[in-house]
XYZ file of C-alpha atoms in Angstrom:
355
model
C 0.000 0.000 0.000
C 1.176 3.570 -0.715
C 2.526 5.639 2.157
C -0.365 7.293 3.964
C 0.021 11.014 3.467
C -2.756 13.567 3.780
C -2.547 14.291 0.040
C -2.775 10.618 -0.858
C -5.741 10.057 1.450
C -7.712 12.998 0.085
C -7.181 11.688 -3.446
C -8.487 8.337 -2.236
C -11.538 10.036 -0.730
C -12.193 11.963 -3.954
C -12.213 8.687 -5.892
C -14.997 7.397 -3.633
C -17.382 10.295 -4.347
C -20.087 9.173 -6.760
C -21.695 11.038 -9.664
C -24.425 12.458 -7.411
C -21.847 14.166 -5.191
C -22.482 11.764 -2.306
C -20.121 9.395 -0.557
C -21.604 5.883 -0.453
C -22.499 4.460 2.931
C -24.481 1.511 4.209
C -26.544 0.564 7.230
C -26.448 -2.820 8.878
C -27.575 -4.906 11.801
C -25.471 -8.074 12.069
C -27.855 -9.497 14.666
C -30.538 -9.920 11.990
C -28.152 -10.339 9.002
C -29.270 -6.985 7.595
C -27.178 -4.808 5.278
C -28.361 -2.189 2.779
C -26.727 0.655 0.876
C -28.003 3.967 2.205
C -28.606 7.394 0.686
C -28.021 10.082 3.302
C -26.465 13.534 3.586
C -24.799 12.940 6.937
C -21.685 11.073 5.857
C -21.108 13.331 2.868
C -21.394 16.475 5.020
C -19.101 15.213 7.793
C -16.554 13.912 5.282
C -16.492 17.243 3.438
C -16.235 19.125 6.738
C -13.286 16.964 7.789
C -11.307 17.264 4.556
C -11.954 21.014 4.428
C -10.260 21.308 7.820
C -7.080 19.908 6.253
C -6.773 22.485 3.457
C -3.822 24.366 4.935
C -1.763 21.175 5.296
C -1.903 19.916 1.711
C -0.446 20.727 -1.693
C -2.084 23.231 -4.073
C -3.280 20.303 -6.204
C -4.984 18.702 -3.201
C -6.492 22.030 -2.146
C -8.069 22.178 -5.595
C -9.307 18.611 -5.103
C -10.924 19.579 -1.797
C -12.723 22.436 -3.543
C -13.975 19.984 -6.176
C -15.161 17.534 -3.517
C -17.006 20.354 -1.746
C -18.623 21.697 -4.912
C -19.825 18.257 -5.989
C -21.275 17.618 -2.540
C -23.155 20.923 -2.614
C -25.036 19.789 -5.718
C -26.548 16.972 -3.618
C -27.584 19.061 -0.610
C -30.918 20.340 -2.059
C -32.233 16.759 -2.251
C -32.069 16.641 1.549
C -33.320 20.153 2.265
C -36.560 20.646 4.162
C -39.525 19.511 2.069
C -41.105 22.977 2.320
C -37.948 24.762 1.233
C -36.827 25.875 4.706
C -33.100 26.026 5.470
C -32.894 22.853 7.543
C -31.768 19.416 6.405
C -32.825 15.816 6.780
C -30.719 12.689 7.116
C -32.570 11.125 4.153
C -33.869 12.572 0.869
C -36.957 14.762 1.121
C -37.434 15.526 -2.593
C -38.974 13.030 -2.998
C -39.177 11.685 0.538
C -37.307 8.401 0.949
C -36.708 7.072 4.437
C -34.777 3.824 4.753
C -33.854 3.973 1.027
C -33.152 0.660 -0.717
C -34.999 -1.160 2.049
C -37.860 -3.601 1.889
C -39.626 -3.237 5.228
C -38.878 -0.098 7.280
C -39.555 2.310 4.401
C -43.243 1.337 4.569
C -43.665 2.527 8.187
C -44.358 6.217 8.867
C -42.840 5.814 12.342
C -39.411 5.700 10.718
C -39.914 8.878 8.640
C -37.776 11.250 10.668
C -37.945 15.080 10.743
C -35.060 17.403 9.898
C -32.407 17.510 12.605
C -29.759 19.768 14.103
C -26.895 17.404 13.306
C -27.286 17.240 9.522
C -28.261 20.905 9.387
C -25.210 22.049 11.366
C -22.811 19.953 9.307
C -24.230 21.202 5.993
C -23.869 24.795 7.204
C -20.307 24.076 8.343
C -19.292 22.904 4.868
C -20.231 26.335 3.480
C -17.381 28.299 5.059
C -16.046 29.390 1.636
C -19.469 30.857 0.774
C -21.129 31.372 4.152
C -24.905 31.452 4.553
C -26.346 34.962 4.696
C -26.771 36.746 8.001
C -30.548 36.476 7.582
C -30.304 32.696 7.078
C -28.046 32.256 10.105
C -30.337 34.359 12.311
C -33.317 32.376 11.046
C -31.558 29.116 11.967
C -30.772 30.407 15.465
C -34.429 31.290 16.011
C -35.506 27.932 14.576
C -33.234 26.094 17.005
C -34.754 28.044 19.908
C -38.318 27.215 18.827
C -37.567 23.483 19.018
C -35.416 23.498 22.152
C -36.591 21.712 25.264
C -39.402 23.627 26.963
C -40.173 25.810 23.931
C -43.112 23.732 22.683
C -45.604 21.329 24.160
C -43.039 18.529 24.296
C -40.796 18.266 27.353
C -37.909 15.834 27.303
C -38.659 12.536 29.030
C -35.817 10.266 27.984
C -33.000 11.852 29.994
C -31.904 11.982 33.607
C -34.357 13.791 35.917
C -31.956 16.651 36.699
C -31.651 17.507 32.991
C -35.360 17.623 32.201
C -35.664 21.358 32.816
C -32.584 22.297 30.792
C -33.586 24.380 27.799
C -30.956 22.703 25.668
C -31.362 22.108 21.949
C -33.310 19.060 20.854
C -31.925 16.841 18.103
C -35.141 17.197 16.104
C -36.953 20.050 14.374
C -40.210 18.100 13.997
C -43.389 19.322 15.705
C -44.529 15.863 16.738
C -41.167 14.325 17.615
C -40.171 13.934 21.233
C -37.349 16.110 22.539
C -33.981 14.393 22.486
C -30.570 15.393 23.895
C -27.499 13.968 22.162
C -24.048 15.093 23.337
C -22.460 14.681 19.887
C -25.246 16.459 18.004
C -25.142 19.268 20.574
C -21.371 19.554 20.069
C -21.919 19.890 16.322
C -24.634 22.524 16.527
C -22.590 24.505 19.062
C -19.606 24.266 16.695
C -21.815 25.839 14.019
C -23.013 28.576 16.390
C -19.456 29.431 17.469
C -18.100 29.191 13.930
C -20.533 31.814 12.673
C -20.348 33.787 15.933
C -24.092 33.721 16.454
C -25.483 35.401 19.581
C -25.620 33.071 22.563
C -28.663 32.578 24.781
C -30.085 30.321 27.473
C -30.358 27.401 25.051
C -26.626 27.553 24.345
C -25.814 27.899 28.044
C -28.001 24.929 28.982
C -26.587 22.832 26.143
C -23.116 23.458 27.577
C -24.393 22.575 31.063
C -25.576 19.238 29.660
C -22.250 18.516 27.950
C -20.241 19.438 31.031
C -22.451 17.433 33.372
C -22.510 14.168 31.431
C -18.697 14.208 31.557
C -18.316 15.390 35.179
C -20.798 12.796 36.385
C -19.151 9.975 34.440
C -22.472 9.167 32.806
C -20.983 9.412 29.339
C -18.740 6.479 30.283
C -21.307 4.456 32.230
C -24.259 5.051 29.859
C -23.079 6.550 26.562
C -26.270 5.532 24.764
C -28.359 7.584 27.162
C -26.059 10.612 26.786
C -25.736 10.403 22.984
C -28.327 7.958 21.601
C -27.283 8.496 17.963
C -23.577 7.814 18.567
C -23.696 5.723 21.739
C -19.966 5.358 22.457
C -17.773 7.165 24.929
C -15.006 7.502 22.333
C -17.304 9.372 19.936
C -18.505 11.743 22.649
C -14.867 12.472 23.518
C -14.072 13.031 19.825
C -16.887 15.560 19.321
C -16.183 17.461 22.529
C -12.436 17.576 21.865
C -13.038 18.911 18.352
C -15.297 21.661 19.715
C -12.885 22.601 22.506
C -9.875 22.686 20.166
C -11.626 25.025 17.733
C -13.007 27.549 20.234
C -12.312 28.896 23.696
C -15.292 27.769 25.767
C -14.717 28.459 29.490
C -17.796 26.431 30.459
C -16.096 23.217 29.278
C -12.599 23.758 30.647
C -13.408 22.054 33.946
C -13.859 18.698 32.178
C -10.664 18.776 30.086
C -8.673 16.612 32.525
C -11.544 14.136 32.822
C -11.797 13.840 29.027
C -8.040 13.249 28.793
C -8.054 10.550 31.479
C -11.067 8.807 29.954
C -9.596 9.005 26.439
C -6.429 7.281 27.647
C -8.481 4.583 29.337
C -10.702 4.022 26.290
C -7.608 3.889 24.084
C -6.160 1.095 26.200
C -9.404 -0.891 25.956
C -10.280 -0.839 22.257
C -8.761 -3.136 19.668
C -10.215 -1.307 16.662
C -7.507 0.936 15.204
C -9.954 3.452 13.765
C -11.413 3.952 17.212
C -7.854 4.253 18.504
C -7.264 6.959 15.889
C -10.236 9.100 16.937
C -9.114 8.843 20.556
C -5.514 9.710 19.637
C -6.733 12.689 17.587
C -8.886 13.773 20.529
C -5.981 13.575 22.960
C -3.838 15.763 20.708
C -6.696 18.280 20.429
C -6.956 18.323 24.205
C -3.265 19.233 24.476
C -1.674 15.818 24.958
C 1.145 14.169 23.019
C -0.252 12.317 19.990
C -0.282 8.539 20.639
C 1.229 6.373 17.910
C -1.283 4.163 16.067
C -0.330 1.538 13.498
C -2.059 2.571 10.255
C -0.685 -0.277 8.123
C -3.661 -1.855 6.285
C -5.993 0.037 8.601
C -8.873 -0.501 6.153
C -9.174 -3.984 7.652
C -10.677 -2.306 10.727
C -13.307 -0.300 8.845
C -15.949 -3.030 8.822
C -16.023 -3.244 12.604
C -16.201 0.519 13.140
C -19.358 2.607 13.020
C -19.638 6.342 13.563
C -23.402 6.654 13.842
C -26.356 4.515 14.891
C -30.140 4.674 14.783
C -32.033 3.120 17.644
C -35.283 1.738 16.270
C -36.947 2.423 19.631
C -35.134 5.668 20.484
C -38.018 7.909 19.398
C -40.482 6.206 21.728
C -40.967 7.931 25.075
C -42.655 5.009 26.844
C -40.216 3.733 29.514
C -41.047 0.062 28.882
C -40.084 0.419 25.218
C -36.990 2.537 25.810
C -35.693 -0.118 28.180
C -34.803 -2.118 25.060
C -33.551 0.789 22.923
C -29.863 0.257 23.690
C -29.902 -3.418 22.670
C -27.879 -4.212 19.508
C -30.901 -6.000 18.073
C -32.782 -2.687 18.111
C -30.086 -0.611 16.397
C -28.970 0.111 12.859
C -25.296 0.934 12.424
C -23.946 3.156 9.663
C -20.545 2.924 7.980
C -18.864 4.963 5.265
C -15.470 4.170 3.753
C -14.785 7.751 2.671
C -15.418 9.076 6.167
C -13.193 6.390 7.663
C -10.359 7.566 5.410
C -11.124 11.172 6.408
C -10.635 10.217 10.075
C -7.330 8.583 9.138
C -6.347 11.730 7.209
C -7.000 13.867 10.308
C -4.665 11.669 12.300
C -1.952 11.512 9.619
C -2.040 15.302 9.362
C -1.352 15.524 13.108
C 1.511 13.027 12.801
C 3.082 15.127 10.033
C 2.565 18.422 11.825
């Protein structure tokens, strides 16, 4: 295999982008022998966001390649935009609506037709740094986030710890009829967007930071990662998202948990055998100010199939306690994987090794 340089890896990622501008991904559940190709905006947006962050470290040719990747991805974004033309985005296509694309069963159930969400919306906005959204659009988004935050509508969050139920933190979902949901990784992403565009902060931002700080301070994100981030559900991924946010911006409210994140990242690194998970923890440690741990990247693609960055709990949306008791079981979860994004995570790490 060729030496893994950032330039080489971005060329590899570019080769994986299809004619629609998307990066292929698939969803699976090994417990029921399920695997389907998936059409979503999430993995394309987070892959583009990641490679864009590497622009200053690569050759002029690769910088041009990153611009091409970004431009091709932008042509796909409208397919996932809000069905009524609003400036929010859905995980799956909305024009026409296609939830669980390429499936045989779940696509027939309205329960699985999800509303637009803060995670996909934030990541799409964050890929537009070269041509930022207008001030009016950004202010509209900030108001939209507030209207769907916990306590802003008739829904009050039920599926979190009792002491968090009155926090006016942002909900994952924009839908009117969807229950309120707190996810530490999605909150990290939407706060990244808010800080990136220097949007005015309010109680919803403050309470979102309270939630992030508390799940770390309390150790809950280690003991019950699914409950703290139901769409990512691993301590390593919560560490990765928080470390990325804290490295990009000065956020005094999170400084008190830096040492805890570092200690937990070291412990998680010693436990996992998957080298891609080791890479995200090593990258996180460097972002938190530690020396970059050395990870063997030789033939690392062999570890891609056992790594997932995102999950969907088939029972997560239900608020009934007796149903949610089973939501964290592997049988009740779909797991998403994307080769291009895996290489983007490797590229992040290689860039840190070289710099």
